[in-house]
Coordinates of C-alpha atoms in Angstrom, one line a residue:
X5 CA 79.9 118.0 137.4
X6 CA 79.7 121.5 136.0
X7 CA 83.0 121.9 134.4
X8 CA 82.5 120.8 130.8
X9 CA 79.1 122.5 130.6
X10 CA 80.7 125.7 132.1
X11 CA 83.1 125.9 129.1
X12 CA 80.1 125.9 126.8
X13 CA 78.3 128.4 129.1
X14 CA 81.3 130.8 128.8
X15 CA 81.4 130.2 125.1
X16 CA 77.7 131.3 124.9
X17 CA 78.4 134.4 127.0
X18 CA 81.2 135.4 124.6
X19 CA 78.8 135.2 121.6
X20 CA 75.9 137.0 123.3
X21 CA 77.9 139.9 124.8
X22 CA 80.1 140.4 121.8
X23 CA 77.0 140.9 119.6
X24 CA 74.9 142.9 121.9
X25 CA 73.4 145.9 120.2
X26 CA 75.8 148.9 120.1
X27 CA 73.9 152.2 120.1
X28 CA 76.7 154.2 118.4
X29 CA 77.1 151.7 115.6
X30 CA 73.4 151.5 115.0
X31 CA 73.0 155.3 114.8
X32 CA 75.8 155.5 112.3
X33 CA 74.3 152.8 110.1
X34 CA 70.8 154.4 110.3
X35 CA 72.3 157.6 109.0
X36 CA 73.8 155.7 106.0
X37 CA 70.5 154.1 104.9
X38 CA 68.6 157.4 105.2
X39 CA 71.0 159.3 102.9
X40 CA 69.5 160.4 99.6
X41 CA 72.2 159.0 97.4
X42 CA 74.1 155.9 98.5
X43 CA 75.8 153.3 96.4
X44 CA 74.0 150.0 96.4
X45 CA 77.0 148.1 97.7
X46 CA 77.3 150.5 100.7
X47 CA 73.5 150.2 101.3
X48 CA 73.7 146.4 101.3
X49 CA 76.5 146.4 103.8
X50 CA 74.6 148.9 106.1
X51 CA 71.4 146.8 106.0
X52 CA 73.3 143.6 106.7
X53 CA 75.3 145.2 109.6
X54 CA 72.1 146.6 111.1
X55 CA 70.6 143.1 111.0
X56 CA 73.6 141.7 112.9
X57 CA 73.3 144.5 115.5
X58 CA 69.6 143.7 116.1
X59 CA 70.1 139.9 115.9
X60 CA 69.7 139.3 119.7
X61 CA 67.4 142.2 120.9
X62 CA 65.1 142.4 117.9
X63 CA 65.4 139.3 115.6
X64 CA 62.3 140.1 113.5
X65 CA 63.6 143.6 112.7
X66 CA 67.1 142.1 112.1
X67 CA 65.6 139.8 109.5
X68 CA 63.7 142.7 107.8
X69 CA 66.9 144.7 107.4
X70 CA 68.8 141.7 106.0
X71 CA 66.0 140.8 103.5
X72 CA 66.2 144.4 102.2
X73 CA 70.0 143.9 101.6
X74 CA 69.2 140.6 99.9
X75 CA 66.6 142.1 97.6
X76 CA 69.1 144.8 96.4
X77 CA 71.8 142.3 95.8
X78 CA 69.5 139.9 93.9
X79 CA 68.3 142.8 91.8
X80 CA 71.9 143.7 90.9
X81 CA 73.0 140.1 90.6
X82 CA 75.6 140.8 93.2
X83 CA 76.7 137.3 94.3
X84 CA 78.9 138.4 97.1
X85 CA 76.2 140.7 98.5
X86 CA 73.7 137.7 98.3
X87 CA 76.2 135.4 100.1
X88 CA 76.8 138.1 102.8
X89 CA 73.0 138.4 103.4
X90 CA 72.6 134.7 103.8
X91 CA 75.6 134.7 106.2
X92 CA 74.0 137.4 108.3
X93 CA 70.6 135.6 108.3
X94 CA 72.5 132.5 109.6
X95 CA 73.9 134.6 112.5
X96 CA 70.4 135.9 113.4
X97 CA 69.1 132.3 113.7
X98 CA 72.3 131.2 115.4
X99 CA 71.8 133.8 118.2
X100 CA 68.2 132.6 118.6
X101 CA 69.5 129.0 119.2
X102 CA 67.9 127.9 115.9
X103 CA 71.0 126.1 114.8
X104 CA 69.6 123.9 112.1
X105 CA 68.1 126.9 110.3
X106 CA 71.3 128.8 110.8
X107 CA 73.3 126.0 109.1
X108 CA 71.0 126.2 106.1
X109 CA 71.8 129.8 105.5
X110 CA 75.6 129.4 106.2
X111 CA 75.6 126.5 103.7
X112 CA 73.8 128.8 101.1
X113 CA 76.4 131.5 101.7
X114 CA 79.2 128.9 101.2
X115 CA 77.8 127.7 97.9
X116 CA 77.5 131.2 96.5
X117 CA 81.1 132.1 97.7
X118 CA 82.3 129.0 95.9
X119 CA 80.4 130.0 92.7
X120 CA 82.0 133.5 92.8
X121 CA 85.4 132.0 93.7
X122 CA 85.6 134.2 96.9
X123 CA 88.2 132.3 98.9
X124 CA 88.0 134.4 102.1
X125 CA 84.2 134.3 102.0
X126 CA 84.4 130.5 101.8
X127 CA 86.7 130.3 104.8
X128 CA 84.4 132.6 106.8
X129 CA 81.3 130.6 106.0
X130 CA 83.1 127.3 106.8
X131 CA 84.2 128.8 110.1
X132 CA 80.5 129.7 111.0
X133 CA 79.4 126.2 110.0
X134 CA 82.0 124.6 112.2
X135 CA 81.1 126.8 115.2
X136 CA 77.4 125.9 114.8
X137 CA 78.3 122.2 114.8
X138 CA 80.1 122.7 118.1
X139 CA 76.8 124.0 119.6
X140 CA 75.0 121.0 118.1
X141 CA 77.5 118.6 119.7
X142 CA 79.0 117.5 116.4
X143 CA 82.6 118.0 117.6
X144 CA 84.3 115.6 115.1
X145 CA 82.5 117.2 112.2
X146 CA 83.3 120.7 113.4
X147 CA 87.0 119.8 113.6
X148 CA 87.1 118.6 110.1
X149 CA 85.4 121.8 108.8
X150 CA 87.7 124.0 110.9
X151 CA 90.6 122.2 109.2
X152 CA 89.2 123.3 105.8
X153 CA 88.5 126.9 106.8
X154 CA 92.0 127.2 108.4
X155 CA 93.7 126.0 105.2
X156 CA 91.8 128.7 103.2
X157 CA 92.7 131.4 105.7
X158 CA 96.3 130.3 105.4
X159 CA 96.0 130.5 101.6
X160 CA 94.8 134.2 101.9
X161 CA 97.5 135.0 104.5
X162 CA 94.9 135.9 107.1
X163 CA 97.0 135.2 110.2
X164 CA 94.5 136.5 112.7
X165 CA 91.6 134.3 111.4
X166 CA 94.0 131.3 111.2
X167 CA 94.9 131.7 114.9
X168 CA 91.2 132.0 115.8
X169 CA 90.6 128.7 113.9
X170 CA 93.2 127.0 116.2
X171 CA 91.4 128.4 119.3
X172 CA 88.0 127.1 118.2
X173 CA 89.4 123.7 117.3
X174 CA 90.8 123.7 120.8
X175 CA 87.2 124.1 122.1
X176 CA 86.0 121.1 120.1
X177 CA 88.9 118.9 121.2
X178 CA 88.2 120.0 124.9
X179 CA 84.6 118.9 124.5
X180 CA 85.8 115.5 123.2
X181 CA 88.1 115.2 126.1
X182 CA 91.2 115.2 123.9
X183 CA 93.0 117.7 126.2
X184 CA 96.6 117.1 124.8
X185 CA 95.5 117.9 121.3
X186 CA 93.5 121.0 122.5
X187 CA 96.6 122.2 124.3
X188 CA 98.7 122.0 121.1
X189 CA 96.0 124.0 119.2
X190 CA 96.1 126.7 121.8
X191 CA 99.9 126.8 121.8
X192 CA 99.9 127.1 118.0
X193 CA 97.5 130.1 118.3
X194 CA 99.8 131.7 120.9
X195 CA 102.8 131.4 118.5
X196 CA 100.9 133.3 115.8
X197 CA 99.6 135.9 118.3
X198 CA 103.2 136.5 119.6
X199 CA 104.4 137.0 116.0
X200 CA 101.6 139.5 115.4
X201 CA 102.1 141.1 118.8
X202 CA 98.4 140.7 119.6
X203 CA 98.4 140.7 123.5
X204 CA 94.6 140.1 123.7
X205 CA 95.0 136.9 121.7
X206 CA 97.8 135.7 124.0
X207 CA 95.6 136.6 127.0
X208 CA 92.7 134.6 125.6
X209 CA 94.9 131.6 125.0
X210 CA 96.4 131.8 128.6
X211 CA 92.8 131.6 129.8
X212 CA 92.2 128.6 127.6
X213 CA 95.3 126.8 129.0
X214 CA 94.1 127.5 132.5
X215 CA 90.7 126.0 131.5
X216 CA 92.4 122.8 130.4
X217 CA 94.3 122.5 133.7
X218 CA 91.1 123.0 135.6
X219 CA 89.4 120.3 133.6
X220 CA 92.3 118.0 134.5
X221 CA 91.7 119.0 138.1
X222 CA 95.1 120.6 138.4
X223 CA 93.5 123.6 140.1
X224 CA 96.6 125.1 141.7
X225 CA 98.4 125.0 138.4
X226 CA 95.4 126.6 136.7
X227 CA 95.2 129.6 139.1
X228 CA 98.3 131.5 137.7
X229 CA 96.9 131.3 134.2
X230 CA 93.4 132.6 135.2
X231 CA 94.9 135.4 137.4
X232 CA 97.2 136.4 134.5
X233 CA 94.3 136.4 132.0
X234 CA 92.1 138.3 134.5
X235 CA 94.8 141.0 134.8
X236 CA 95.1 141.2 131.0
X237 CA 91.3 141.6 130.6
X238 CA 91.1 144.2 133.4
X239 CA 93.8 146.2 131.7
X240 CA 91.9 146.4 128.4
X241 CA 88.5 146.7 130.2
X242 CA 87.0 143.5 128.7
X243 CA 84.1 142.9 131.1
X244 CA 82.8 139.7 129.5
X245 CA 86.1 137.9 130.1
X246 CA 86.6 139.5 133.5
X247 CA 83.2 137.8 134.3
X248 CA 84.3 134.5 132.9
X249 CA 87.7 134.5 134.7
X250 CA 86.0 135.4 138.0
X251 CA 83.8 132.3 137.6
X252 CA 86.7 130.1 136.7
X253 CA 88.7 131.3 139.7
X254 CA 85.6 130.7 141.9
X255 CA 85.4 127.2 140.6
X256 CA 89.1 126.5 141.2
X257 CA 89.0 127.9 144.8
X258 CA 85.8 125.9 145.5
X259 CA 87.4 122.6 144.4
X260 CA 90.5 123.5 146.6
X261 CA 88.1 124.0 149.6
X262 CA 89.2 127.7 149.8
X263 CA 85.6 128.8 150.2
X264 CA 86.4 132.4 151.2
X265 CA 88.2 133.1 147.9
X266 CA 85.6 131.2 146.0
X267 CA 82.7 133.2 147.5
X268 CA 84.7 136.5 146.8
X269 CA 85.1 135.7 143.1
X270 CA 81.5 134.5 142.6
X271 CA 80.1 137.5 144.4
X272 CA 82.1 139.8 142.1
X273 CA 80.8 137.9 139.1
X274 CA 77.2 138.4 140.4
X275 CA 77.9 142.2 140.6
X276 CA 78.9 142.2 136.9
X277 CA 75.8 140.2 136.0
X278 CA 73.6 142.7 137.9
X279 CA 75.2 145.9 136.7
X280 CA 76.5 145.2 133.2
X281 CA 74.9 142.2 131.6
X282 CA 71.3 141.9 132.8
X283 CA 70.4 139.9 129.6
X284 CA 72.8 137.1 130.6
X285 CA 72.0 134.5 133.2
X286 CA 73.7 134.1 136.6
X287 CA 72.1 130.7 137.4
X288 CA 75.5 128.9 137.3
X289 CA 77.1 131.3 139.8
X290 CA 74.0 131.1 142.1
X291 CA 74.1 127.3 141.9
X292 CA 77.8 127.2 142.8
X293 CA 77.2 129.4 145.8
X294 CA 74.5 127.0 146.9
X295 CA 77.0 124.1 146.8
X296 CA 79.6 126.1 148.8
X297 CA 77.1 127.0 151.5
X298 CA 75.9 123.4 151.7
X299 CA 79.5 122.3 152.3
X300 CA 79.8 125.0 155.0
X301 CA 76.7 123.4 156.6
X302 CA 74.7 126.7 156.1
X303 CA 71.6 125.0 154.7
X304 CA 69.4 128.2 154.7
X305 CA 71.8 130.0 152.5
X306 CA 72.3 126.9 150.3
X307 CA 68.6 126.6 149.8
X308 CA 68.2 130.4 149.1
X309 CA 70.8 130.4 146.4
X310 CA 69.5 127.2 144.8
X311 CA 66.0 128.7 144.6
X312 CA 67.5 131.8 143.0
X313 CA 69.3 129.7 140.5
X314 CA 66.1 127.9 139.5
X315 CA 64.3 131.2 139.2
X316 CA 67.0 132.6 136.9
X317 CA 67.0 129.3 135.0
X318 CA 63.2 129.3 134.3
X319 CA 63.0 133.0 133.5
X320 CA 65.7 133.0 130.7
X321 CA 65.1 130.9 127.6
X322 CA 68.6 131.6 126.2
X323 CA 70.5 129.3 128.6
X324 CA 72.3 126.5 126.9
X325 CA 70.6 123.1 127.3
X326 CA 73.5 121.3 129.1
X327 CA 73.6 124.1 131.7
X328 CA 69.9 123.6 132.4
X329 CA 70.4 119.8 132.8
X330 CA 73.4 120.4 135.2
X331 CA 71.5 122.9 137.4
X332 CA 68.6 120.5 137.7
X333 CA 71.0 117.7 138.7
X334 CA 72.7 119.9 141.2
X335 CA 69.3 120.8 142.7
X336 CA 68.3 117.2 142.9
X337 CA 71.6 116.3 144.5
X338 CA 71.1 119.0 147.1
X339 CA 67.6 117.7 148.0
X340 CA 69.0 114.1 148.2
X341 CA 71.6 115.2 150.7
X342 CA 68.7 116.7 152.7
X343 CA 66.9 113.3 152.5
X344 CA 64.1 114.9 150.3
X345 CA 64.0 112.0 147.8
X346 CA 60.8 112.9 146.0
X347 CA 62.2 116.4 145.2
X348 CA 65.5 114.8 144.1
X349 CA 63.7 112.5 141.7
X350 CA 61.6 115.3 140.3
X351 CA 64.7 117.4 139.4
X352 CA 66.5 114.3 138.1
X353 CA 63.6 113.6 135.8
X354 CA 63.6 117.3 134.6
X355 CA 67.3 117.0 133.8
X356 CA 66.6 113.7 131.9
X357 CA 64.1 115.5 129.7
X358 CA 66.8 117.8 128.4
X359 CA 69.3 114.9 127.9
X360 CA 66.7 112.9 125.9
X361 CA 65.8 115.8 123.7
X362 CA 69.4 116.8 123.0
X363 CA 71.4 113.6 123.3
X364 CA 73.9 114.7 126.0
X365 CA 75.1 111.2 127.1
X366 CA 77.2 112.3 130.1
X367 CA 74.4 114.4 131.5
X368 CA 72.0 111.4 131.0
X369 CA 74.5 109.3 133.0
X370 CA 74.5 111.8 135.9
X371 CA 70.7 111.9 135.9
X372 CA 70.4 108.1 135.9
X373 CA 73.0 108.0 138.8
X374 CA 70.9 110.4 140.8
X375 CA 67.8 108.4 140.2
X376 CA 69.5 105.2 141.2
X377 CA 70.8 106.8 144.5
X378 CA 67.3 108.2 145.2
X379 CA 65.8 104.7 144.6
X380 CA 68.4 103.2 147.0
X381 CA 67.5 105.8 149.6
X382 CA 63.9 104.6 149.4
X383 CA 65.1 101.0 149.6
X384 CA 63.7 100.3 146.2
X385 CA 66.5 98.1 145.0
X386 CA 64.7 96.8 141.9
X387 CA 64.4 100.3 140.5
X388 CA 67.9 101.2 141.5
X389 CA 69.2 98.1 139.6
X390 CA 67.4 99.2 136.5
X391 CA 69.1 102.6 136.5
X392 CA 72.5 101.0 137.3
X393 CA 72.0 98.8 134.3
X394 CA 71.2 101.8 132.1
X395 CA 74.4 103.4 133.4
X396 CA 76.4 100.3 132.3
X397 CA 74.9 100.5 128.8
X398 CA 75.6 104.2 128.5
X399 CA 79.2 103.8 129.6
X400 CA 79.8 101.5 126.7
X401 CA 78.0 103.8 124.3
X402 CA 80.2 106.8 125.5
X403 CA 83.3 104.7 125.2
X404 CA 82.5 103.8 121.6
X405 CA 81.9 107.4 120.8
X406 CA 85.1 108.6 122.4
X407 CA 87.1 105.9 120.6
X408 CA 86.2 107.5 117.3
X409 CA 88.3 110.4 118.4
X410 CA 91.4 108.3 118.8
X411 CA 92.2 108.4 115.1
X412 CA 92.0 112.3 115.3
X413 CA 94.3 112.3 118.2
X414 CA 96.8 110.0 116.6
X415 CA 96.6 112.0 113.4
X416 CA 97.2 115.2 115.3
X417 CA 100.3 113.7 116.9
X418 CA 101.7 112.8 113.4
X419 CA 100.5 116.1 111.7
X420 CA 101.4 118.6 114.4
X421 CA 104.9 119.1 113.1
X422 CA 103.5 119.7 109.7
X423 CA 101.2 122.3 111.1
X424 CA 104.2 123.9 112.9
X425 CA 106.0 124.1 109.6
X426 CA 103.0 125.8 108.0
X427 CA 103.1 128.4 110.8
X428 CA 106.8 129.0 110.2
X429 CA 106.0 129.4 106.5
X430 CA 103.3 131.8 107.4
X431 CA 105.7 133.9 109.5
X432 CA 108.2 134.0 106.6
X433 CA 105.5 135.6 104.4
X434 CA 105.7 138.8 106.4
X435 CA 109.4 139.4 105.7
X436 CA 110.7 141.9 103.2
X437 CA 110.4 141.3 99.5
X438 CA 114.2 141.5 99.1
X439 CA 114.6 138.4 101.4
X440 CA 111.8 136.6 99.6
X441 CA 113.5 137.2 96.2
X442 CA 116.8 136.1 97.7
X443 CA 115.3 132.9 99.1
X444 CA 113.6 132.2 95.7
X445 CA 116.9 132.7 93.9
X446 CA 118.7 130.3 96.2
X447 CA 115.9 127.8 95.8
X448 CA 115.9 128.2 92.0
X449 CA 119.7 127.6 91.9
X450 CA 119.3 124.5 94.1
X451 CA 116.6 123.1 91.8
X452 CA 118.8 123.6 88.7
X453 CA 121.7 121.7 90.4
X454 CA 119.3 119.0 91.6
X455 CA 117.9 118.5 88.2
X456 CA 121.4 118.2 86.6
X457 CA 122.3 115.3 88.8
X458 CA 119.1 113.4 88.2
X459 CA 116.7 115.1 90.6
X460 CA 113.7 114.0 88.7
X461 CA 114.4 110.3 89.2
X462 CA 115.1 110.9 92.9
X463 CA 111.9 113.0 93.4
X464 CA 109.8 110.3 91.8
X465 CA 111.3 107.6 94.0
X466 CA 110.8 109.7 97.1
X467 CA 107.2 110.2 96.2
X468 CA 106.6 106.5 95.9
X469 CA 108.4 105.9 99.1
X470 CA 106.3 108.6 100.9
X471 CA 103.1 107.1 99.5
X472 CA 104.0 103.7 100.9
X473 CA 105.1 105.1 104.2
X474 CA 101.9 107.2 104.5
X475 CA 99.8 104.1 103.7
X476 CA 101.5 102.0 106.3
X477 CA 101.1 104.8 108.9
X478 CA 97.4 105.2 108.1
X479 CA 96.8 101.4 108.4
X480 CA 98.8 101.2 111.6
X481 CA 96.8 104.1 113.1
X482 CA 93.5 102.5 112.1
X483 CA 94.7 99.1 113.6
X484 CA 95.9 100.9 116.8
X485 CA 92.5 102.7 117.2
X486 CA 90.6 99.4 116.7
X487 CA 92.9 97.6 119.1
X488 CA 92.5 100.3 121.8
X489 CA 88.8 100.2 121.3
X490 CA 88.6 96.5 122.0
X491 CA 90.9 96.7 125.0
X492 CA 89.1 99.7 126.6
X493 CA 85.7 98.2 126.0
X494 CA 86.6 94.8 127.6
X495 CA 88.2 96.6 130.5
X496 CA 85.1 98.6 131.2
X497 CA 82.8 95.6 130.9
X498 CA 85.0 93.7 133.3
X499 CA 85.0 96.5 135.7
X500 CA 81.2 96.8 135.6
X501 CA 80.9 93.0 135.9
X502 CA 83.0 93.0 139.1
X503 CA 81.0 95.8 140.6
X504 CA 77.6 94.1 139.8
X505 CA 79.1 90.8 141.2
X506 CA 79.9 92.5 144.4
X507 CA 76.4 94.0 144.6
X508 CA 74.9 90.5 144.0
X509 CA 77.0 89.1 146.9
X510 CA 75.6 91.7 149.2
X511 CA 71.9 91.5 148.2
X512 CA 69.9 88.5 149.3
X513 CA 66.5 89.1 147.8
X514 CA 67.5 90.4 144.4
X515 CA 70.0 87.8 143.2
X516 CA 68.0 87.0 140.1
X517 CA 68.0 90.6 138.9
X518 CA 71.8 91.0 139.4
X519 CA 72.3 87.6 137.6
X520 CA 70.3 89.0 134.7
X521 CA 72.6 92.1 134.5
X522 CA 75.7 89.8 134.5
X523 CA 74.3 87.8 131.6
X524 CA 73.6 91.0 129.7
X525 CA 77.2 92.2 130.3
X526 CA 78.6 88.8 129.3
X527 CA 76.8 88.9 126.0
X528 CA 78.5 91.1 123.4
X529 CA 76.5 91.1 120.2
X530 CA 79.1 93.2 118.5
X531 CA 82.0 90.9 119.1
X532 CA 82.1 89.2 115.6
X533 CA 81.6 92.6 113.9
X534 CA 84.5 94.0 115.9
X535 CA 86.8 91.1 115.1
X536 CA 85.8 91.2 111.4
X537 CA 86.9 94.9 111.3
X538 CA 90.1 94.0 113.2
X539 CA 90.9 91.2 110.7
X540 CA 90.4 93.5 107.7
X541 CA 92.7 96.2 109.2
X542 CA 95.3 93.5 110.1
X543 CA 95.3 92.0 106.6
X544 CA 95.7 95.4 105.0
X545 CA 98.7 96.0 107.3
X546 CA 100.3 92.5 107.0
X547 CA 99.7 91.3 103.5
X548 CA 98.6 87.6 103.1
X549 CA 99.3 86.8 106.8
X550 CA 96.1 84.9 107.2
X551 CA 96.7 83.0 104.0
X552 CA 100.2 82.0 105.0
X553 CA 99.0 80.7 108.4
X554 CA 96.1 78.7 106.9
X555 CA 98.4 77.2 104.2
X556 CA 101.0 76.1 106.8
X557 CA 98.5 75.0 109.4
X558 CA 95.1 74.0 107.9
X559 CA 93.8 72.8 111.2
X560 CA 94.1 76.2 112.9
X561 CA 90.8 77.4 114.5
X562 CA 89.4 81.0 114.3
X563 CA 90.2 81.5 118.0
X564 CA 93.8 80.3 117.5
X565 CA 94.1 82.6 114.5
X566 CA 93.1 85.6 116.7
X567 CA 95.8 84.6 119.3
X568 CA 98.4 84.4 116.5
X569 CA 97.4 88.0 115.3
X570 CA 97.7 89.4 118.8
X571 CA 101.1 87.7 119.3
X572 CA 102.2 89.2 115.9
X573 CA 101.3 92.6 117.4
X574 CA 103.7 91.8 120.3
X575 CA 101.0 92.0 123.0
X576 CA 101.6 90.6 126.5
X577 CA 99.7 87.7 127.9
X578 CA 97.8 90.1 130.2
X579 CA 96.7 92.2 127.3
X580 CA 95.8 89.2 125.3
X581 CA 93.6 87.9 128.1
X582 CA 91.7 91.2 128.1
X583 CA 91.2 91.1 124.3
X584 CA 90.0 87.4 124.2
X585 CA 88.0 87.8 127.5
X586 CA 89.8 84.8 129.1
X587 CA 92.0 84.3 132.1
X588 CA 95.8 84.5 132.0
X589 CA 95.8 80.8 132.7
X590 CA 93.6 80.3 129.6
X591 CA 96.1 82.2 127.5
X592 CA 98.8 80.0 128.7
X593 CA 96.9 76.9 127.8
X594 CA 96.0 78.3 124.4
X595 CA 99.7 79.1 123.7
X596 CA 100.6 75.5 124.6
X597 CA 98.1 74.1 122.2
X598 CA 99.3 76.4 119.5
X599 CA 102.9 75.4 120.0
X600 CA 101.9 71.8 119.7
X601 CA 100.0 72.4 116.4
X602 CA 103.0 74.2 115.0
X603 CA 105.4 71.4 116.1
X604 CA 107.7 73.8 117.8
X605 CA 110.6 72.5 119.9
X606 CA 110.8 73.4 123.6
X607 CA 113.6 75.9 123.1
X608 CA 112.0 77.6 120.1
X609 CA 110.2 81.0 120.7
X610 CA 106.6 81.1 119.7
X611 CA 106.7 84.9 119.3
X612 CA 109.9 84.8 117.1
X613 CA 108.4 82.1 114.9
X614 CA 105.2 84.1 114.3
X615 CA 107.2 87.3 113.7
X616 CA 109.1 85.6 110.9
X617 CA 106.1 84.3 109.0

């Protein structure tokens, strides 16, 4: 339940701890601004840096310092100074969880950096914008923006920022559930870190790979990665990531039922919270200890830690919203196990408040599920049915949202090799000038020879060929994504339908309500729209296919035309039955009627005939 939220929780700790006020830095900056004669550019930088240092502990003071920097920059018409001040203001609002306001200032900074043609500044502002969108849950948007910032960092030969871009894209892909793509992003970052010999970067990426394995519930495989990253962070004394690794190790051991090791790591994490980071919140760890002690049948300890978790949760306003929802759900689940249904409903409703406000669909599903179980415990089957119906609707909504990421995953699979080539080009840029000149001379000689034998004509032909191939790939990817969407959607609806049918057969007094749910599931108001999109993509991929069919067989119906398209895609009868929402026997009959309309002989293959149209 907690795992995806825990990733966000750890991401929040990183930002908070990394930007906690540093006394030595503050003292040094204060000395700069109190000097009698200081250059305006130096003063602007000092005021902005002071603002960032106070962003968490004293946000009002932070804004005052940054506004002073902004005033000086505007007076001198210093565009880069103005952009830097806007960027720092964005950070202050970001650390106060005012993400919409933060975005406005980051966008202002970006526009000014564009105006002054400051490439690195544009990359940095885009990176901030993309990170903010992760916190807003706009993962697809954040990935698109990270792509732009990464390209600009690459252009400026900033390898370190380029590697960090890959890591942050990995976070977004993890949140979308695209773990294979996330893994590739982390491996790409490791490759750069290894070239730069940055061990901390490699340690961070090992931690991220362990995180992916734990999400996939491969806890034993994840343990070596977390232990390796823990050793690395202990060696450099990075307490914030020691804390995060302890919590991940606690989670893995908890899921493996190794409660002694789980408790050991969680208790060490609590020590770090208590002694080092009192401004952070330990509610997650306390809630996990509560679950462990419940599994050990030590209800007094379980209740004690759950109460402590709630106290921490209510006393700290800086906790990320999904974390709050998860802890409320965990508390409600604990009460339900203890047969305290009223308390379970209360905390489920509290969780639901956060999901309604912030649109966290999966958290909303968990809250509805808890409410449905509580209603069943009270023998209130009508209410339980309502919540199960909401679950079915949410499942379809989540599936549609996740299908939007299929194009990104397919694109990543096609483009990963291209990214790898860019990384190799990036590595080559660090070689000596002599080798670069030699490579350019060889390239120049090759170009001369190529032009002498008609290279221009060949290049033009290759360009046209690549354009056509790229267009076919793009259309095929869109068609594949649409096809997968229809298949997954129908599979999910069929699964829900079977489950509700089974419930109907076991409930005597509520047959009408279950029948209503079945009717709702059977009605798909988006079917025509989905098939319209499918037809558009199909015709773009297979030119004039529909026209050829209609010209040869004017009596073909729309349903038969759909069957022909699916056969043209070389789908099996089982897959076709899922798409058309009919039985395999129905597909067999439809194929027979189609053969008859096409006047095919017994020995002629229907598939081969359609493939050759």
